[in-house]
GROMACS .gro file of C-alpha atoms in nm:
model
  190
    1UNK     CA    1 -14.025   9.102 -18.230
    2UNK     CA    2 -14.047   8.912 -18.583
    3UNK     CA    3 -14.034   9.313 -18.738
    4UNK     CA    4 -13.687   9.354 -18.551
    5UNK     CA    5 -13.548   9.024 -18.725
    6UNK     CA    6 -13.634   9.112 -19.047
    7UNK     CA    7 -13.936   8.861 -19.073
    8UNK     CA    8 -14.276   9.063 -19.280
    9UNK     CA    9 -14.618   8.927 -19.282
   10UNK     CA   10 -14.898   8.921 -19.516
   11UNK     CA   11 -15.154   9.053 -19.294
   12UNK     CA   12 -15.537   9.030 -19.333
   13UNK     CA   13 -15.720   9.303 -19.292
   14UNK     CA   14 -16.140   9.330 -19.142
   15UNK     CA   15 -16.376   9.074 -19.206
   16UNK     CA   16 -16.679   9.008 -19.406
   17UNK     CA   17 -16.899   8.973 -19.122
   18UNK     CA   18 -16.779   9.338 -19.008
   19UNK     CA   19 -16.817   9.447 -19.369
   20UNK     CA   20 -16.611   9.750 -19.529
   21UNK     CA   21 -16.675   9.961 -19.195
   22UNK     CA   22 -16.421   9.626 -18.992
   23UNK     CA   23 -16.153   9.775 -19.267
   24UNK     CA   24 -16.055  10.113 -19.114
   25UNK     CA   25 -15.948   9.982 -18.755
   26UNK     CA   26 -15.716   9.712 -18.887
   27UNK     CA   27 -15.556   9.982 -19.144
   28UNK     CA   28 -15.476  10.193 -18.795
   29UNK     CA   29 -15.326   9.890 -18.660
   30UNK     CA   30 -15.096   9.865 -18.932
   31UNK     CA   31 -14.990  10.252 -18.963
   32UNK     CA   32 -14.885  10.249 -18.599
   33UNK     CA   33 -14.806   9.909 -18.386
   34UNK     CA   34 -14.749   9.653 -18.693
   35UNK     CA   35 -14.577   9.988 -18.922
   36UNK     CA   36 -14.270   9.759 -18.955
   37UNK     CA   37 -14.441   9.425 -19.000
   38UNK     CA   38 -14.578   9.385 -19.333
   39UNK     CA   39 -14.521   9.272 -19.641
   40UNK     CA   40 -14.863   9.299 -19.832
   41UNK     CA   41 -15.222   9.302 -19.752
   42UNK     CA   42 -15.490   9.017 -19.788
   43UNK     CA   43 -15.844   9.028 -19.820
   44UNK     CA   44 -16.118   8.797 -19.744
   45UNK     CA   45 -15.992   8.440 -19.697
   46UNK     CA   46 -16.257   8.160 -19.837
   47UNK     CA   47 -16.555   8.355 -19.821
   48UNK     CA   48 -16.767   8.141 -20.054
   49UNK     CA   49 -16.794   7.864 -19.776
   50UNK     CA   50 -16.870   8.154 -19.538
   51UNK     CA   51 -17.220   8.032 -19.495
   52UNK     CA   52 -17.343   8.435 -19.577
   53UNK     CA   53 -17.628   8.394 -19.912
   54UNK     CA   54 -17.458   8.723 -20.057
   55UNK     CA   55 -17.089   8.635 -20.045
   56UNK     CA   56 -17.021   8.763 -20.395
   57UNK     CA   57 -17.171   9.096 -20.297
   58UNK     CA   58 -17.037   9.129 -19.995
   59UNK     CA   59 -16.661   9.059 -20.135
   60UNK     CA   60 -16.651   9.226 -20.401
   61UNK     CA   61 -16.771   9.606 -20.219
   62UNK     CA   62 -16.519   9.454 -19.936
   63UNK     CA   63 -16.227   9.432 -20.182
   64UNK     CA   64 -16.327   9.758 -20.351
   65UNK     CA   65 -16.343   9.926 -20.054
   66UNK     CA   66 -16.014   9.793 -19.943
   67UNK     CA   67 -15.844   9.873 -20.234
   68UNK     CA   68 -15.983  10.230 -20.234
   69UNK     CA   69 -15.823  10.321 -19.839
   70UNK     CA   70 -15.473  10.134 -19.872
   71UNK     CA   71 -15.439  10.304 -20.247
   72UNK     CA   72 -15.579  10.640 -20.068
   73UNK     CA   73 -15.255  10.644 -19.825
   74UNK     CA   74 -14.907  10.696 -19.899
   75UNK     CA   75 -14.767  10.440 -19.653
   76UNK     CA   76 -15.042  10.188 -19.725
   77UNK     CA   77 -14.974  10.170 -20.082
   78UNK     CA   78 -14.648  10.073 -20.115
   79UNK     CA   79 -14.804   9.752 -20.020
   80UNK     CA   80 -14.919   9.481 -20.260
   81UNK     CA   81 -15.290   9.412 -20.214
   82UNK     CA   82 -15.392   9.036 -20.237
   83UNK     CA   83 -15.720   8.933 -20.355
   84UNK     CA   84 -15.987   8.677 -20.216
   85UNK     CA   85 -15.895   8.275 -20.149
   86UNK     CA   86 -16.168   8.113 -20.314
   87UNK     CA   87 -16.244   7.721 -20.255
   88UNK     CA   88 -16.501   7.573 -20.494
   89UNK     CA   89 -16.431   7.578 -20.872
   90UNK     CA   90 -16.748   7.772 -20.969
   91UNK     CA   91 -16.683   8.035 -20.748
   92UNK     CA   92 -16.388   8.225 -20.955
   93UNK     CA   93 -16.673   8.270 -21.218
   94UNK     CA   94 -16.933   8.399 -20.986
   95UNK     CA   95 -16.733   8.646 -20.831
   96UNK     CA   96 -16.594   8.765 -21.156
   97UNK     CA   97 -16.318   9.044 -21.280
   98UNK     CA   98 -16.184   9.185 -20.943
   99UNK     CA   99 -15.841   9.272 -21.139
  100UNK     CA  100 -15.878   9.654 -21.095
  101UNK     CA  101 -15.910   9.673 -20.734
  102UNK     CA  102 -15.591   9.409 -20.624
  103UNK     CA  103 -15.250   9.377 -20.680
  104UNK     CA  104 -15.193   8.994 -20.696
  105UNK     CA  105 -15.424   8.704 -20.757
  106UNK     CA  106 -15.470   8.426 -20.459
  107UNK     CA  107 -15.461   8.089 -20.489
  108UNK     CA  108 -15.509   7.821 -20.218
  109UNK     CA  109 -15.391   7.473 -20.413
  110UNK     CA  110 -15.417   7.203 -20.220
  111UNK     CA  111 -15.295   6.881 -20.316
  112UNK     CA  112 -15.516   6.662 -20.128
  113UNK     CA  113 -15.235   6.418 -20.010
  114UNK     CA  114 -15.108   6.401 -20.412
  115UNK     CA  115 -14.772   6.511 -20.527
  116UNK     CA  116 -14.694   6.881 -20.471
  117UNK     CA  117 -14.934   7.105 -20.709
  118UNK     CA  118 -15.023   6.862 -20.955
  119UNK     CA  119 -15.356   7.090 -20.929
  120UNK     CA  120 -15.174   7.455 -21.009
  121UNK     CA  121 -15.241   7.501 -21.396
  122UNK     CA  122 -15.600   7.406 -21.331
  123UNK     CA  123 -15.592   7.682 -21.026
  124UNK     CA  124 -15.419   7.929 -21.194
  125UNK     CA  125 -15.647   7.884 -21.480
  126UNK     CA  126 -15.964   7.953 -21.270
  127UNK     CA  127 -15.812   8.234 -21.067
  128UNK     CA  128 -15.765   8.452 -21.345
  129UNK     CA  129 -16.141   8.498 -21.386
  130UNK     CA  130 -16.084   8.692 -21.063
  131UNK     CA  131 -15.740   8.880 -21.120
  132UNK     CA  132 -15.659   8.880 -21.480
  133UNK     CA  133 -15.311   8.853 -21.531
  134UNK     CA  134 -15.212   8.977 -21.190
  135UNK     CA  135 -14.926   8.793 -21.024
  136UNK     CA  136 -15.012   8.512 -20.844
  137UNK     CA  137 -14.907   8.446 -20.462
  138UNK     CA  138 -15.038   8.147 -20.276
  139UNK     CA  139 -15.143   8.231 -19.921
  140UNK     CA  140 -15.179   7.878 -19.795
  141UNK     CA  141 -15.119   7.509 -19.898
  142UNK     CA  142 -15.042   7.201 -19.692
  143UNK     CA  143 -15.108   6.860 -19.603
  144UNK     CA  144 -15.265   6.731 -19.303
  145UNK     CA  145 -15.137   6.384 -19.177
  146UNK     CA  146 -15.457   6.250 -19.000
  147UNK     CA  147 -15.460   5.913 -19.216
  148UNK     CA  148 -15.819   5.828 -19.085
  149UNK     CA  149 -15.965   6.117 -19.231
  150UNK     CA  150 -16.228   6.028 -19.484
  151UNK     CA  151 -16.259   6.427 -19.571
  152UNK     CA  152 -16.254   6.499 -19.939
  153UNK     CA  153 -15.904   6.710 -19.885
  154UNK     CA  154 -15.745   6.354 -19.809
  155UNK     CA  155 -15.426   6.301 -19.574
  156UNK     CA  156 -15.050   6.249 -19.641
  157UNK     CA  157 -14.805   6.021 -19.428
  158UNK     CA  158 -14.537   6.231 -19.249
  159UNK     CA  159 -14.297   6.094 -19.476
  160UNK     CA  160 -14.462   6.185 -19.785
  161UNK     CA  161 -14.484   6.542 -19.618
  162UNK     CA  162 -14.184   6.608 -19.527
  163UNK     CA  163 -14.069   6.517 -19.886
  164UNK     CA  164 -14.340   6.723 -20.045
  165UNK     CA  165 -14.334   7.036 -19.814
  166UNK     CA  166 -13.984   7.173 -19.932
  167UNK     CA  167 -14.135   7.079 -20.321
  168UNK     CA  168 -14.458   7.309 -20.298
  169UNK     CA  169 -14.205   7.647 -20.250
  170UNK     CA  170 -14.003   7.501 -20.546
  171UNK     CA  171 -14.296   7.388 -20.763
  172UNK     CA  172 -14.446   7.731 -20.715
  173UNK     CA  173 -14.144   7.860 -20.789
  174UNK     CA  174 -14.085   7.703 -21.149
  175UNK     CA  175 -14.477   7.815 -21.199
  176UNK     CA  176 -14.380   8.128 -21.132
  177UNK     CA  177 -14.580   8.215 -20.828
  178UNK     CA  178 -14.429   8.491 -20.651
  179UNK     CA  179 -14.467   8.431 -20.268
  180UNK     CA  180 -14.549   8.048 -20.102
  181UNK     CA  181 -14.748   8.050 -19.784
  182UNK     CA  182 -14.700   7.708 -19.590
  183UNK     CA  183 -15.018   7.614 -19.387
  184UNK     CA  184 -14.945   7.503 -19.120
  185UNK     CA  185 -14.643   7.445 -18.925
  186UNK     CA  186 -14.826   7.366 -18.619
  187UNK     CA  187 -14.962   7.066 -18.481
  188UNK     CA  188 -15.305   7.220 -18.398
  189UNK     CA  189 -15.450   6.925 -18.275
  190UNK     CA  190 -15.209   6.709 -18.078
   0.00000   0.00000   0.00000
């Protein structure tokens, strides 16, 4: 229904616990019921806090892999391919050089209830360890607004939100980030 009103999606494809063999049913999904629903492909999201010992491994023959079917098929490839999300600092290093095998870097820059990207340089700065000087698009950023929260990704008030929301698309923007993915526009937890 979103296809029919013009609205794309960046759509994930398998998952590192199914390894490269999860990547070939969620291609199929996309050649025939989502055909008309995408706007580029993402990879594994965070998977250095996965828990899994060989995350780096296990990424990197997942991206490859991923890279070599959606480049293999005509209809695929007119697709951008997104790299990996990445949360701690050290992990852009450990993973290393994955330019070759995506289209666009990933970044997931959240503020941590500060002004709007104050943290992007600094993200966009470790990132490129991973894709070079790939375009970057950011496939989720936010606040959360649960002020009692004494988690290290700290809270905003809703008025501080609602200001800062509509500045993170415009921030990005001016940094020239290509494509702003707001997470979350749902309550998930009222």
């Amino acid at each position: 229904q979103l296809a029919a009103l013009g609205i794309r999606a960046n759509l994930a494809v398998g998952w590192l616990s199914g390894g490269p063999a999860s990547i070939a049913a969620g291609l199929e999904a996309v050649r025939t019921r989502l055909r008309n629903s995408i706007a580029s492909f993402s990879t594994i999201n965070e998977p250095d806090i996965s828990g899994d010992p060989h995350w780096i491994a296990h990424t990197r023959d997942f991206q490859m892999e991923l890279h070599r079917q959606i480049k293999a098929d005509p209809f695929l490839s007119q697709f951008p391919l997104i790299g990996p999300s990445l949360v701690i600092r050290e992990s852009r290093a450990a993973l290393g050089d994955l330019s070759p095998y995506l289209d666009r870097g990933n970044l997931h820059p959240y503020p941590g209830g500060t002004p709007p990207l104050r943290n992007l340089p600094d993200e966009q700065q470790l990132m490129a360890a991973v894709s070079g000087s790939k375009p970057l698009q950011i496939t989720e950023v936010g606040y959360h607004n649960d002020l009692a929260s004494a988690d290290p990704h700290r809270p905003a008030s809703e008025q501080a939100t609602a200001i800062y929301m509509p500045r993170i698309a415009l921030e990005a923007f001016r940094f020239g980030i290509e494509r702003t993915y707001i997470y979350t526009f749902a309550d998930l937890f009222s």
